[in-house]
Amino acid sequence: EVHVVESGGGSVQAGGSLTLSCIVSGVTLDDFDMGWYRQAPGNDCELVSSISSESPSWYEDSVKGRFTISHTSDDNAKTTVLLQMNSLKAEDTAVYYCAADADREEYDGNCPVGDYWGQGTQVTVSS
């Protein structure tokens, strides 16, 4: 059984930093790439960054150089995926979702709901 639990998020001024954390159990990076998506009002669900056991981490162009994804794994096969977000901009404002299977760059409409997805955490950046 897969579980995805997110924490972090909040409100910051432009230029500030936030760290999002996600604990995934039931699958590991050997099974799927994992990542963070976001959805701003009126926009589709877009992949922000993903991490893989086999290839370099991926970043959406607008966050390159500002966001860093990393992970740790423990003996209980739980994977913690962190998204360090620096130099935040107003356009980063969105609900951010952790995905235990980051298999595409975009979903039309809303981010999926299910065992492989976190509940979403709001990030608000004020200018």
Short mmCIF file of C-alpha atoms in Angstrom, two decimals:
data_model
loop_
_atom_site.label_atom_id
_atom_site.label_comp_id
_atom_site.label_asym_id
_atom_site.label_seq_id
_atom_site.Cartn_x
_atom_site.Cartn_y
_atom_site.Cartn_z
CA GLU A 1 0.00 0.00 0.00
CA VAL A 2 1.36 3.39 -1.02
CA HIS A 3 1.22 6.43 1.24
CA VAL A 4 2.36 9.95 0.47
CA VAL A 5 2.45 12.53 3.26
CA GLU A 6 3.49 16.13 2.63
CA SER A 7 4.57 18.88 4.97
CA GLY A 8 5.90 22.38 4.58
CA GLY A 9 4.48 25.19 2.53
CA GLY A 10 3.17 28.49 3.80
CA SER A 11 3.39 32.17 3.00
CA VAL A 12 6.56 34.12 2.30
CA GLN A 13 7.66 37.39 0.77
CA ALA A 14 9.18 37.37 -2.71
CA GLY A 15 12.85 36.43 -2.49
CA GLY A 16 12.24 34.18 0.48
CA SER A 17 12.66 30.42 0.86
CA LEU A 18 10.54 27.42 1.76
CA THR A 19 11.18 23.71 1.99
CA LEU A 20 8.57 21.11 1.12
CA SER A 21 8.91 17.59 2.49
CA CYS A 22 7.23 14.40 1.38
CA ILE A 23 7.45 10.95 2.93
CA VAL A 24 6.62 8.10 0.57
CA SER A 25 6.09 4.54 1.73
CA GLY A 26 5.10 1.46 -0.23
CA VAL A 27 7.28 2.22 -3.27
CA THR A 28 10.85 3.39 -3.73
CA LEU A 29 12.85 5.27 -6.33
CA ASP A 30 13.81 1.91 -7.78
CA ASP A 31 10.13 1.50 -8.71
CA PHE A 32 9.19 5.01 -9.91
CA ASP A 33 10.54 8.49 -10.39
CA MET A 34 9.17 10.78 -7.70
CA GLY A 35 8.53 14.49 -7.86
CA TRP A 36 6.65 17.65 -7.09
CA TYR A 37 3.85 19.11 -9.16
CA ARG A 38 2.03 22.38 -8.72
CA GLN A 39 -1.27 23.85 -9.76
CA ALA A 40 -2.03 27.55 -9.75
CA PRO A 41 -5.63 28.80 -10.11
CA GLY A 42 -6.80 28.43 -13.68
CA ASN A 43 -3.72 26.45 -14.71
CA ASP A 44 -3.08 22.80 -15.44
CA CYS A 45 -1.13 20.55 -13.10
CA GLU A 46 2.55 20.89 -14.03
CA LEU A 47 5.67 19.01 -12.99
CA VAL A 48 8.09 21.26 -11.13
CA SER A 49 10.88 18.80 -10.42
CA SER A 50 11.48 15.07 -10.37
CA ILE A 51 14.11 12.73 -9.01
CA SER A 52 15.16 9.36 -10.31
CA SER A 53 17.45 6.52 -9.30
CA GLU A 54 18.76 6.28 -12.86
CA SER A 55 19.10 9.80 -14.26
CA PRO A 56 19.80 13.39 -13.20
CA SER A 57 17.08 15.34 -11.47
CA TRP A 58 14.73 17.28 -13.74
CA TYR A 59 13.52 20.86 -13.29
CA GLU A 60 10.93 22.95 -15.05
CA ASP A 61 12.67 25.86 -16.78
CA SER A 62 11.22 28.60 -14.57
CA VAL A 63 12.62 27.03 -11.38
CA LYS A 64 16.08 26.03 -12.59
CA GLY A 65 18.74 27.52 -10.35
CA ARG A 66 16.20 28.33 -7.63
CA PHE A 67 14.73 24.96 -6.61
CA THR A 68 16.62 21.85 -5.54
CA ILE A 69 15.16 18.40 -5.16
CA SER A 70 16.79 15.77 -2.98
CA HIS A 71 15.93 12.56 -1.22
CA THR A 72 16.85 10.22 1.61
CA SER A 73 15.81 6.63 2.15
CA ASP A 74 15.66 4.67 5.38
CA ASP A 75 15.85 1.01 6.28
CA ASN A 76 12.06 0.79 6.34
CA ALA A 77 11.87 1.60 2.61
CA LYS A 78 10.48 5.06 3.29
CA THR A 79 11.69 7.76 0.94
CA THR A 80 11.75 11.40 1.94
CA VAL A 81 11.69 13.79 -1.01
CA LEU A 82 12.60 17.40 -0.27
CA LEU A 83 12.05 20.43 -2.47
CA GLN A 84 14.14 23.39 -1.37
CA MET A 85 12.71 26.54 -2.92
CA ASN A 86 14.83 29.69 -2.90
CA SER A 87 14.38 33.13 -4.45
CA LEU A 88 10.65 32.58 -4.56
CA LYS A 89 8.56 34.66 -6.92
CA ALA A 90 4.89 35.57 -6.92
CA GLU A 91 4.40 33.27 -9.91
CA ASP A 92 5.48 30.31 -7.77
CA THR A 93 2.22 30.68 -5.84
CA ALA A 94 0.30 27.43 -6.21
CA VAL A 95 -0.78 24.27 -4.47
CA TYR A 96 2.16 21.87 -4.55
CA TYR A 97 1.65 18.11 -4.72
CA CYS A 98 4.14 15.31 -4.11
CA ALA A 99 3.82 12.34 -6.47
CA ALA A 100 5.23 8.90 -5.85
CA ASP A 101 5.07 8.25 -9.60
CA ALA A 102 6.08 11.38 -11.51
CA ASP A 103 5.49 9.93 -14.95
CA ARG A 104 4.67 13.00 -17.04
CA GLU A 105 5.35 16.71 -17.26
CA GLU A 106 1.75 17.85 -17.19
CA TYR A 107 -1.78 16.75 -16.50
CA ASP A 108 -4.66 18.50 -18.22
CA GLY A 109 -6.77 20.12 -15.53
CA ASN A 110 -6.40 19.22 -11.88
CA CYS A 111 -3.64 17.17 -10.33
CA PRO A 112 -4.71 13.58 -9.73
CA VAL A 113 -6.06 12.31 -6.43
CA GLY A 114 -5.07 8.90 -5.11
CA ASP A 115 -2.64 6.78 -3.15
CA TYR A 116 0.36 7.95 -5.18
CA TRP A 117 -0.36 11.64 -4.53
CA GLY A 118 -0.09 13.86 -1.51
CA GLN A 119 -2.94 15.97 -0.31
CA GLY A 120 -1.40 19.21 -1.57
CA THR A 121 0.19 22.08 0.32
CA GLN A 122 -0.33 25.78 -0.40
CA VAL A 123 2.63 27.98 -1.21
CA THR A 124 1.86 31.69 -1.34
CA VAL A 125 4.50 34.22 -2.35
CA SER A 126 3.64 37.88 -1.94
CA SER A 127 5.40 40.58 -3.92
#
